[in-house]
XYZ file of C-alpha atoms in Angstrom:
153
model
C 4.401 -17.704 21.560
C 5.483 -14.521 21.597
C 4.164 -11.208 20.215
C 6.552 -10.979 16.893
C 6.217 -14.797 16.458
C 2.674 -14.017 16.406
C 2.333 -11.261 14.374
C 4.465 -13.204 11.653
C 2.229 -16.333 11.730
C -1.110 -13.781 11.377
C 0.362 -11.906 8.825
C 1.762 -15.026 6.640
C -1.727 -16.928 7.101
C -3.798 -13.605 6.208
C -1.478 -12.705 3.250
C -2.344 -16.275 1.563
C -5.942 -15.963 2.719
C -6.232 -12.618 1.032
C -4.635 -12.908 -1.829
C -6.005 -16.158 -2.622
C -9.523 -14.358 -2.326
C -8.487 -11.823 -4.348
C -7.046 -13.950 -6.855
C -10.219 -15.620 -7.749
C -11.634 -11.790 -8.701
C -8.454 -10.725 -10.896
C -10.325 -11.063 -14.124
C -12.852 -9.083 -13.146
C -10.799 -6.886 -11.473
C -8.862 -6.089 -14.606
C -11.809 -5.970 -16.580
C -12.926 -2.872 -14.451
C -9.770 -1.216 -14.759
C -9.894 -1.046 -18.201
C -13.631 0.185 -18.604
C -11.882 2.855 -16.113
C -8.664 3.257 -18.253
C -11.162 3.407 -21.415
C -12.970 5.885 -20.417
C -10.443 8.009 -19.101
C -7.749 7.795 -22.580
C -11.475 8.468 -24.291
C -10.574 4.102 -26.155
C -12.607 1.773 -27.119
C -12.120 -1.507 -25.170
C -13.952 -4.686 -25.176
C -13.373 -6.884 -21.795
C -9.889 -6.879 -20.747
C -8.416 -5.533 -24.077
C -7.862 -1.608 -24.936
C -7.318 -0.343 -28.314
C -4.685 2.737 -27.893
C -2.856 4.698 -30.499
C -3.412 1.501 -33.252
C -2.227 -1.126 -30.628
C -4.129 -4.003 -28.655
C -3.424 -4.004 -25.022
C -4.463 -6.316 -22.530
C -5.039 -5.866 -18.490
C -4.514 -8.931 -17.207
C -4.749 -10.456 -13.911
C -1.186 -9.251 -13.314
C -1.978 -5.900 -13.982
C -4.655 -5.716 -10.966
C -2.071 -5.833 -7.851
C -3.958 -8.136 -6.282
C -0.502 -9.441 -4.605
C 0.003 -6.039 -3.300
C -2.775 -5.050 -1.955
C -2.971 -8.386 0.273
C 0.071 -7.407 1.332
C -0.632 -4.387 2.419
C -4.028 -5.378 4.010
C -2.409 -8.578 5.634
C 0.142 -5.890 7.482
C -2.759 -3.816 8.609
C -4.997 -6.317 9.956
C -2.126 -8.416 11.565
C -1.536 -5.444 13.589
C -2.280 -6.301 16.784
C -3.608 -4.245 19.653
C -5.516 -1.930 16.870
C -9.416 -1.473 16.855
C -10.804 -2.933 14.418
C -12.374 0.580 12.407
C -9.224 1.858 12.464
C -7.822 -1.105 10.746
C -10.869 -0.350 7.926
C -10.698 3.262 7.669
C -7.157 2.765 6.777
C -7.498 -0.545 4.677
C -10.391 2.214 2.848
C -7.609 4.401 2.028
C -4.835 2.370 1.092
C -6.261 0.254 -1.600
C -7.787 3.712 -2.984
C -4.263 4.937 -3.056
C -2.727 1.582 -4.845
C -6.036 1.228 -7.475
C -5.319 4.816 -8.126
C -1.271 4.680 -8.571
C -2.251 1.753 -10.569
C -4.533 3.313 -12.772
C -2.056 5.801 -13.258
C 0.730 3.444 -13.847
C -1.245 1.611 -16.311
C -1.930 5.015 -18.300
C 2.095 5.631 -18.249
C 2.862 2.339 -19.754
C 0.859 3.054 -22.052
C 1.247 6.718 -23.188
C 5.168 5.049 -23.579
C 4.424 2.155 -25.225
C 5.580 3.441 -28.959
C 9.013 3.772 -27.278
C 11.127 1.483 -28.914
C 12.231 -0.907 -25.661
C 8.580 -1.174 -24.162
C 9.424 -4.242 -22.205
C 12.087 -2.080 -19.625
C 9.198 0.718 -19.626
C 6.467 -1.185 -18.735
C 9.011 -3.156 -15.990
C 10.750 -0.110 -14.841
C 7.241 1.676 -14.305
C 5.340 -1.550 -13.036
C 7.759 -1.178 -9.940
C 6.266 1.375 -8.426
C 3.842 0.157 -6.650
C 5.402 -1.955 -4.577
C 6.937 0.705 -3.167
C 3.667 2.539 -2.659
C 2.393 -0.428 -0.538
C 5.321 -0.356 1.610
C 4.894 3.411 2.033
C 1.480 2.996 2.874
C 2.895 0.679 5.643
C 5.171 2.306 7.409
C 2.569 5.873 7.307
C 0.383 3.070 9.679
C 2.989 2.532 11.709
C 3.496 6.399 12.289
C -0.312 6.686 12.426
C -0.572 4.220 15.211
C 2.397 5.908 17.155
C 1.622 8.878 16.624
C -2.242 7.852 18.282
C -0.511 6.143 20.889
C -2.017 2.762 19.622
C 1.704 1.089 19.781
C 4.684 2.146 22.086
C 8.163 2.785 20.702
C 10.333 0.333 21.904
């Protein structure tokens, strides 16, 4: 099998492994984002739900990017040829970076969520972090060229 062939199986088999690990945590997981959220708009909150500006929200496991980050950590520790703390160090910092666009996605939704078409807001803003996981992708790419980890070809 070759190396691409390879890389593709790893990657497909660690993205299901990962996010099915991650997907038995999602309730939890959203029930620490919104003690953070909470404490950060200064709202009361009880489990999952927040009570902002008069309105009931709820974090659910949707709202946790569980999906995202096992993609982004099944990219990084497909990667072959790469030692393994480099793989961590950066697995550290990426799902810092996506909890914390997240956070702050989260917040946006719901500073906006008077605005009349809330639905479009909350999609429209809920978009971005896919995008940040793919950024945070190719940046370990450049890392590992630029480190001379992987050879252009």
């Amino acid at each position: 099998m070759d190396d691409r062939k390879k890389y593709l199986l790893n990657f497909f088999i660690l993205l299901i492994l990962i996010y099915l690990f991650l997907k038995n945590f999602e309730i939890e997981i959203a029930k620490l984002l919104t003690i953070i959220i909470g404490s950060i708009l200064n709202t009361h909150y009880f489990e999952n739900k927040l009570i902002y500006n008069g309105m009931i929200f709820s974090i659910i496991p949707a709202c946790t990017c569980s999906f995202e980050i096992a993609l982004f950590l099944s990219y990084i520790f497909a990667t072959p040829k790469t030692p393994i703390k480099y793989k961590l160090i950066y697995s550290i910092f990426g799902i810092l970076v996506i909890n914390i666009t997240n956070i702050l996605r989260i917040i946006f939704i719901l500073k906006n969520a008077h605005l009349a078409n809330y639905t479009l807001i909350h999609d429209i803003i809920s978009f971005i972090i896919f995008p940040i996981a793919l950024t945070l992708n190719v940046i370990w790419v450049k890392i590992l060229l630029k480190i001379g980890v992987v050879k252009k070809e």
